[in-house]
JSON list of C-alpha atoms in Angstrom, two decimals:
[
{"chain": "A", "resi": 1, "resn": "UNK", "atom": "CA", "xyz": [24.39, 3.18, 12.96]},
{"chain": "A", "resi": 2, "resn": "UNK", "atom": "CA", "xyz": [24.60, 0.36, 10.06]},
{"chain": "A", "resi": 3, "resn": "UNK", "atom": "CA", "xyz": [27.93, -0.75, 11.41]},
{"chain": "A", "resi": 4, "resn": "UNK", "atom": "CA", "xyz": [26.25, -1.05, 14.67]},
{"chain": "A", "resi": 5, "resn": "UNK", "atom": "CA", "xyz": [23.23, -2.64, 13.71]},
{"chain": "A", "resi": 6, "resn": "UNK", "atom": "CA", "xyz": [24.85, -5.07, 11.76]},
{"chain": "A", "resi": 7, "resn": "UNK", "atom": "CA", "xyz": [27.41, -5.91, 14.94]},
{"chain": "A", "resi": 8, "resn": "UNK", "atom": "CA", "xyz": [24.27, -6.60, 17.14]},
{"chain": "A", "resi": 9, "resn": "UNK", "atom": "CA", "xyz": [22.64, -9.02, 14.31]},
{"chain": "A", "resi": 10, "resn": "UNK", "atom": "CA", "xyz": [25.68, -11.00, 14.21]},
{"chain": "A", "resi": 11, "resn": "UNK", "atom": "CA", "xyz": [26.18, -11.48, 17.84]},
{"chain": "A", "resi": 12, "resn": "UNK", "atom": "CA", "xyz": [22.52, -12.48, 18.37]},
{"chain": "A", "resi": 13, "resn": "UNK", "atom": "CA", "xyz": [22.79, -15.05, 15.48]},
{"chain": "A", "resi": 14, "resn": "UNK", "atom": "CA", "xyz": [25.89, -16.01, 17.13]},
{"chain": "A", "resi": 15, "resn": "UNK", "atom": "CA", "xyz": [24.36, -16.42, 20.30]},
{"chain": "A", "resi": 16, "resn": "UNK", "atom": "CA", "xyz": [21.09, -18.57, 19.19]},
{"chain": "A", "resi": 17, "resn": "UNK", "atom": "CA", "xyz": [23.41, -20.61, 17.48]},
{"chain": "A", "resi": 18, "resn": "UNK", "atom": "CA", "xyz": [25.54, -20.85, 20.85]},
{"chain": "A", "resi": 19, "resn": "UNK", "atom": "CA", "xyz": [22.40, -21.96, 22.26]},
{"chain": "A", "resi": 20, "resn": "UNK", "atom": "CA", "xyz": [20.91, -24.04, 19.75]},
{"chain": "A", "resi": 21, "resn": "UNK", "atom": "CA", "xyz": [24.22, -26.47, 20.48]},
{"chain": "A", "resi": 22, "resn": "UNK", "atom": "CA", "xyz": [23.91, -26.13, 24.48]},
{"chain": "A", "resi": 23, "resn": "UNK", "atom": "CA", "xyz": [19.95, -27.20, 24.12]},
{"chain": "A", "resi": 24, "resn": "UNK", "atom": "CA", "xyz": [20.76, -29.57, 21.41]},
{"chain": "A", "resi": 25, "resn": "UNK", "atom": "CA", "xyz": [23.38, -31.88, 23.55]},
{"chain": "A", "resi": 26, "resn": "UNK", "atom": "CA", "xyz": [20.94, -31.31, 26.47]},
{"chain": "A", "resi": 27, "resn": "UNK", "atom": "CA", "xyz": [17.44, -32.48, 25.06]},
{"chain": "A", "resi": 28, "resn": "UNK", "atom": "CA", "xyz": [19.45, -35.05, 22.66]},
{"chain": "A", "resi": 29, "resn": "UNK", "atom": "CA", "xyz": [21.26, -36.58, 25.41]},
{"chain": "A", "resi": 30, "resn": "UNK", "atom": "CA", "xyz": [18.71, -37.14, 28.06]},
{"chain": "A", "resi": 31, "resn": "UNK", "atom": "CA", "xyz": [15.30, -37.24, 26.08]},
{"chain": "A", "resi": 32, "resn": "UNK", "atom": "CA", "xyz": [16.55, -38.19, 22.03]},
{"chain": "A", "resi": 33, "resn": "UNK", "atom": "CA", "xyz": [15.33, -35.02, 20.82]},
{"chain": "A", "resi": 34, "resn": "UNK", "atom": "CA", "xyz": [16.81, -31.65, 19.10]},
{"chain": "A", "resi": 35, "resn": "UNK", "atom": "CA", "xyz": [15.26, -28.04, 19.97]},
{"chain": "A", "resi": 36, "resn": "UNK", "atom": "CA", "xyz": [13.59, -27.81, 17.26]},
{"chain": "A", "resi": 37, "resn": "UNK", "atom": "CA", "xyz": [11.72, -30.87, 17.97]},
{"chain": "A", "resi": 38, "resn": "UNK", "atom": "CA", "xyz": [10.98, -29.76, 21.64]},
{"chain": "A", "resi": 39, "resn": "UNK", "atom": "CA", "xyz": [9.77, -26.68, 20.17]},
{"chain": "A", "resi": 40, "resn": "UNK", "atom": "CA", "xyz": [7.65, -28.21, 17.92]},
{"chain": "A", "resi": 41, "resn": "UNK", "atom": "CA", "xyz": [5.78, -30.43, 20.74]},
{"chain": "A", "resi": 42, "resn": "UNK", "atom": "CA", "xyz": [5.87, -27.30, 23.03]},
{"chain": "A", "resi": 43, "resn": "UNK", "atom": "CA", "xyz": [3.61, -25.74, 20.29]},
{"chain": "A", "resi": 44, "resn": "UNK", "atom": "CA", "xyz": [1.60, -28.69, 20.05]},
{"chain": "A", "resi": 45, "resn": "UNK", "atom": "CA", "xyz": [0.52, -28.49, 23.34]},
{"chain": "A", "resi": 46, "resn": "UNK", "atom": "CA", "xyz": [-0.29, -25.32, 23.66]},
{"chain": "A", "resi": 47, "resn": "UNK", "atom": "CA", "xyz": [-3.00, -25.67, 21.16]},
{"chain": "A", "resi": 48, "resn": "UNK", "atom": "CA", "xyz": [-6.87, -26.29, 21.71]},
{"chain": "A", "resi": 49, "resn": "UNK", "atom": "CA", "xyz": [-6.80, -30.34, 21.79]},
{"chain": "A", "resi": 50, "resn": "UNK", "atom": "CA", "xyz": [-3.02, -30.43, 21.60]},
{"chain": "A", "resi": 51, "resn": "UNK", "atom": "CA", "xyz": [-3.33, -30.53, 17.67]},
{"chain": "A", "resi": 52, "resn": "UNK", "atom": "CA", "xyz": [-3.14, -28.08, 15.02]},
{"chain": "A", "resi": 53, "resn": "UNK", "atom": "CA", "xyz": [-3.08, -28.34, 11.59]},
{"chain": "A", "resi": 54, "resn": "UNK", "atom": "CA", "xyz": [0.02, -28.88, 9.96]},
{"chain": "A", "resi": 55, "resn": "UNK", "atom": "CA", "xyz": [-0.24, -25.49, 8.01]},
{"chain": "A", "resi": 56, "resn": "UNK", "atom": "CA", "xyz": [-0.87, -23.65, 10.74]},
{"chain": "A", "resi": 57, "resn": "UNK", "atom": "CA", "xyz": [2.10, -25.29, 12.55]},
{"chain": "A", "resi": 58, "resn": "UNK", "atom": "CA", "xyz": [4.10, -24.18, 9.98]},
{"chain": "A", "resi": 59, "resn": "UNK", "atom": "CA", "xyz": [2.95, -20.38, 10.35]},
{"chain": "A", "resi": 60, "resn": "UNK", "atom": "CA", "xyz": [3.57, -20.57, 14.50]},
{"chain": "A", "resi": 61, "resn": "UNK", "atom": "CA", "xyz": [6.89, -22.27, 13.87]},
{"chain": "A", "resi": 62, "resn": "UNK", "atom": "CA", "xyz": [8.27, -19.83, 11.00]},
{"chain": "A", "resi": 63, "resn": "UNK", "atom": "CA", "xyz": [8.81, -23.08, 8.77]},
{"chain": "A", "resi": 64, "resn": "UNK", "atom": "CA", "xyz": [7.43, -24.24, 5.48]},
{"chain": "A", "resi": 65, "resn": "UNK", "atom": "CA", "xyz": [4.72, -27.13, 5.31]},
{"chain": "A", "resi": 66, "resn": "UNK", "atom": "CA", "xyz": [7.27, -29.26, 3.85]},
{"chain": "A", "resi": 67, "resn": "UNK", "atom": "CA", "xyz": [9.81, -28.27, 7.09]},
{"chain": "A", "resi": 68, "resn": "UNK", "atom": "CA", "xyz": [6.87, -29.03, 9.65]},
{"chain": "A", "resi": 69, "resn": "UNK", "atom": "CA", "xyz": [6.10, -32.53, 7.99]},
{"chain": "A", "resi": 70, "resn": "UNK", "atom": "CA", "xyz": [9.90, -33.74, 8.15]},
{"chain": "A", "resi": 71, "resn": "UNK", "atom": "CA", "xyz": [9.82, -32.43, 11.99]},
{"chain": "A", "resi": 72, "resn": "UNK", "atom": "CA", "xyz": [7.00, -34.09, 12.38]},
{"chain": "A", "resi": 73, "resn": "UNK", "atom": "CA", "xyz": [8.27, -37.52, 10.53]},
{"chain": "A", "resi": 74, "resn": "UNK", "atom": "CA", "xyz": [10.54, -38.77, 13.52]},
{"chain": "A", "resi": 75, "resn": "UNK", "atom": "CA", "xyz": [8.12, -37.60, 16.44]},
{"chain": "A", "resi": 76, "resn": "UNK", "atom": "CA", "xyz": [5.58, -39.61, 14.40]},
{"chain": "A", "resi": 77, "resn": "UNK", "atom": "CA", "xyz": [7.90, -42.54, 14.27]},
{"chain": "A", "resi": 78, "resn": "UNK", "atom": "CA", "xyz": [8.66, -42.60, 17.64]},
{"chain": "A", "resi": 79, "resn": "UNK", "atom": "CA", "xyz": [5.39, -42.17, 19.34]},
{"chain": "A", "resi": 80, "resn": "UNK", "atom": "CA", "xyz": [5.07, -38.80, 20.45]},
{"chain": "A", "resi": 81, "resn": "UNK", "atom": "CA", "xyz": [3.05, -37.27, 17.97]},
{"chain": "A", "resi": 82, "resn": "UNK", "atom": "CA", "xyz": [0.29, -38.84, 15.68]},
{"chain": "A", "resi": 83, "resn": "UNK", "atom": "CA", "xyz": [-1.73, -37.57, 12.26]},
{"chain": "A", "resi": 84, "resn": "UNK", "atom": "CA", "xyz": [-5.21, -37.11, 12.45]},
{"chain": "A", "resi": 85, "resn": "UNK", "atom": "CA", "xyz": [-7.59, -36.45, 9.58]},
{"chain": "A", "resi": 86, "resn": "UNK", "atom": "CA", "xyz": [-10.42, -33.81, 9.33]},
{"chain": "A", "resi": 87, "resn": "UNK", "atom": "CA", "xyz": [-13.61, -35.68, 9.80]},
{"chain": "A", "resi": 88, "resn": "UNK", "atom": "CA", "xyz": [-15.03, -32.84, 7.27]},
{"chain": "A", "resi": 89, "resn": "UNK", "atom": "CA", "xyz": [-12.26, -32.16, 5.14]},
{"chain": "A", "resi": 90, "resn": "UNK", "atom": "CA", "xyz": [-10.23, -35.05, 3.65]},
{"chain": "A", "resi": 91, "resn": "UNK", "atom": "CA", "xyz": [-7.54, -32.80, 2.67]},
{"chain": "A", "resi": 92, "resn": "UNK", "atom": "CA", "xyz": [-6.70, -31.39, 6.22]},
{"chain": "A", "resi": 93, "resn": "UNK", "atom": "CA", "xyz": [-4.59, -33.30, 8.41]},
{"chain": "A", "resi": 94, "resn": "UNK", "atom": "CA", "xyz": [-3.87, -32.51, 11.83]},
{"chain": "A", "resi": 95, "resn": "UNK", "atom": "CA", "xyz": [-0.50, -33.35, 13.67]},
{"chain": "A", "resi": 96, "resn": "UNK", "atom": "CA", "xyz": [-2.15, -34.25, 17.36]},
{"chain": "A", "resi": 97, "resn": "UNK", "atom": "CA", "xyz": [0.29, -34.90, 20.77]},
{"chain": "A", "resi": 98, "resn": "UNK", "atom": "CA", "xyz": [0.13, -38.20, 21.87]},
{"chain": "A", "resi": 99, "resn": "UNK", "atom": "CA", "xyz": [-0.18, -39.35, 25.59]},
{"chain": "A", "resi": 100, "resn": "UNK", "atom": "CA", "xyz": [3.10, -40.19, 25.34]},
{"chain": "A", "resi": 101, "resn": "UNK", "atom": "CA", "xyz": [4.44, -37.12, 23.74]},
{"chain": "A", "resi": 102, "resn": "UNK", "atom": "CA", "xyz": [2.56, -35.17, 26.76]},
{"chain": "A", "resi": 103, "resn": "UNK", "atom": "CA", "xyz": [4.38, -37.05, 29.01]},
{"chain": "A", "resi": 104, "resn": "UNK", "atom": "CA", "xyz": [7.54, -37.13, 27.51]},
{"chain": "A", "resi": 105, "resn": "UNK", "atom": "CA", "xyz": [7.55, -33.16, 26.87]},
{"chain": "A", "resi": 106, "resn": "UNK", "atom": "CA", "xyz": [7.21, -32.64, 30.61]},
{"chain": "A", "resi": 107, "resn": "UNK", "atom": "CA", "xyz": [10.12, -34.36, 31.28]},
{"chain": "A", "resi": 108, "resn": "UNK", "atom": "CA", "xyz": [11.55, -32.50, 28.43]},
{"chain": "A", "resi": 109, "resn": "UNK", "atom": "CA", "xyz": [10.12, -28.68, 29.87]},
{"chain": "A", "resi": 110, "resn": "UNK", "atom": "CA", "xyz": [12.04, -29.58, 33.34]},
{"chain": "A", "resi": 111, "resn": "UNK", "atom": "CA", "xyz": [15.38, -30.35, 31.06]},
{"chain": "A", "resi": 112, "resn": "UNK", "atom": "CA", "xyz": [14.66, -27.36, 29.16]},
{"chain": "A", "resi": 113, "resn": "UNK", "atom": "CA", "xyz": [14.08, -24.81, 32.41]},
{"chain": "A", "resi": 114, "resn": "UNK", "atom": "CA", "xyz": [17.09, -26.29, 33.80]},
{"chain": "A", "resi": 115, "resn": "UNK", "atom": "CA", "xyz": [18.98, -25.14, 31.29]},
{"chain": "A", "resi": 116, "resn": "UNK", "atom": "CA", "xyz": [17.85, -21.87, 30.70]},
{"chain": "A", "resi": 117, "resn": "UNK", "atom": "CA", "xyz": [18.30, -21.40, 34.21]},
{"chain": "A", "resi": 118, "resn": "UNK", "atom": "CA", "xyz": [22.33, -22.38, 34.48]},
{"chain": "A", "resi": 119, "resn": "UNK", "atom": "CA", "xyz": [22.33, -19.98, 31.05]},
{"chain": "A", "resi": 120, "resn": "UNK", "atom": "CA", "xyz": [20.89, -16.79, 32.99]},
{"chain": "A", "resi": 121, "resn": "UNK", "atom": "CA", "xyz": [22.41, -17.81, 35.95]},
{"chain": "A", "resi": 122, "resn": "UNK", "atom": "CA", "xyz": [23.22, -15.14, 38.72]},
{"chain": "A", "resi": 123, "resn": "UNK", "atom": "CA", "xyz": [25.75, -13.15, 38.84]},
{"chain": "A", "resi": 124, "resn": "UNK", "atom": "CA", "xyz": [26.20, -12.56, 35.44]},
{"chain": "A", "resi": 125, "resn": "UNK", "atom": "CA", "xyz": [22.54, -12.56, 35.07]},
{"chain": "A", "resi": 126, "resn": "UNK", "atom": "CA", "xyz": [19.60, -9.94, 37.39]},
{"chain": "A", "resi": 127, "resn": "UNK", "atom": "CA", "xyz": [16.26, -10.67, 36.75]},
{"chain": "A", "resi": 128, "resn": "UNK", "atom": "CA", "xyz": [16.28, -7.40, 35.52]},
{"chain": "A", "resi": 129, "resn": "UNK", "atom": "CA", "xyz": [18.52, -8.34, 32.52]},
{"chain": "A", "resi": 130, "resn": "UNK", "atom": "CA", "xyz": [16.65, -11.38, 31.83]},
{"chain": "A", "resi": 131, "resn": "UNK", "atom": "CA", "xyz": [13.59, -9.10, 31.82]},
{"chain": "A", "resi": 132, "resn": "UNK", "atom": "CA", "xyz": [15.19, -6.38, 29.48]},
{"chain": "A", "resi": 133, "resn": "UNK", "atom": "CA", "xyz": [16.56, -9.05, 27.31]},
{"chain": "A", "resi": 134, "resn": "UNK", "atom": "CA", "xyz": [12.85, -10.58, 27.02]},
{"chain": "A", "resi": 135, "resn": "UNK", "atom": "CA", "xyz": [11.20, -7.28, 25.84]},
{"chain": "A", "resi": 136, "resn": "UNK", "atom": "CA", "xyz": [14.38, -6.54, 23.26]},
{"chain": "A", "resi": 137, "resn": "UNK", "atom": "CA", "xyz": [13.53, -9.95, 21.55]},
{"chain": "A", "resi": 138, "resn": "UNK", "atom": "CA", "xyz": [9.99, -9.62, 22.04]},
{"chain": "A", "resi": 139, "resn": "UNK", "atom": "CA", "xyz": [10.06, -6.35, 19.90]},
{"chain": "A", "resi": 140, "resn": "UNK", "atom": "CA", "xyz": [12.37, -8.42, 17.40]},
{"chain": "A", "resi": 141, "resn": "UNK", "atom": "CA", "xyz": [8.98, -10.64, 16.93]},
{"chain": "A", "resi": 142, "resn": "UNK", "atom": "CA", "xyz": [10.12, -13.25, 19.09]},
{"chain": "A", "resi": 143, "resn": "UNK", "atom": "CA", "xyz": [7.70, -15.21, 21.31]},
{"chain": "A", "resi": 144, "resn": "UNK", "atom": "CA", "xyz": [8.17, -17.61, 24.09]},
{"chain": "A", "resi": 145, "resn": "UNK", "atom": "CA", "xyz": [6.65, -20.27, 26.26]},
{"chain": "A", "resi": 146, "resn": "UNK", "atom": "CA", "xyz": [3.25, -18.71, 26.11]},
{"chain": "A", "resi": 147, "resn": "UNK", "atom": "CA", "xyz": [1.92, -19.02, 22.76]},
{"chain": "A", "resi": 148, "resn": "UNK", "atom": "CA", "xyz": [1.02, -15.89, 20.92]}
]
């Protein structure tokens, strides 16, 4: 079963990066932004306010602090996202979606859909696969568009 097991990890790992690269030239080319920075906004927005703090960012993202603040560096630059201090606590800071990074990230969603959808495109692709494929990663710990 190790021999298997390990087979399956390196095809997945193979495959996100596969993917990574597809979503990467898509996002990058029409909207000036990598995955992981789509994914970082999509995260934003899902939260109460569209901001979170930057440590709890971290913790939905799987990165360090230190990896959430240089993703966050460029989106701040550009306009898209902005820091906001804790009136109560001068040591919390809050990474907050901007109007324009709401705007900008649905234009980025419909790139994003359109793209998974030529991925898991029929025939290769049932909704039933797409489904089963879903609840494998889900069991892996992986989460999607609705934020856990």
């Amino acid at each position: 079963m190790s021999e298997e097991a390990l087979d399956a990890v390196l095809r997945l790992v193979r495959a996100q990066a596969a993917l990574v690269r597809r979503f990467d030239a898509r996002l990058g080319g029409l909207h000036g932004v990598s995955l992981a920075d789509f994914t970082l906004l999509l995260r934003l927005a899902q939260a109460p306010g569209a901001r979170m703090r930057r440590v709890d960012l971290a913790e939905a993202l799987g990165l360090s602090a230190s990896g959430v603040t240089r993703g966050l560096a460029p989106l701040e630059r550009i306009g898209l996202v902005t820091r906001e201090p804790d009136a109560r606590d001068a040591r919390v800071a809050y990474a907050a979606l901007t109007g324009t990074g709401r705007r900008r990230l649905t234009e980025m969603l419909a790139t994003a859909r359109e793209t998974a959808a030529e991925i898991f495109a029929a025939p290769d692709w049932s909704p039933a696969d797409l489904a089963r494929l879903t609840a494998l990663l889900t069991r892996l710990g992986g989460t999607g568009l609705k934020a856990p």
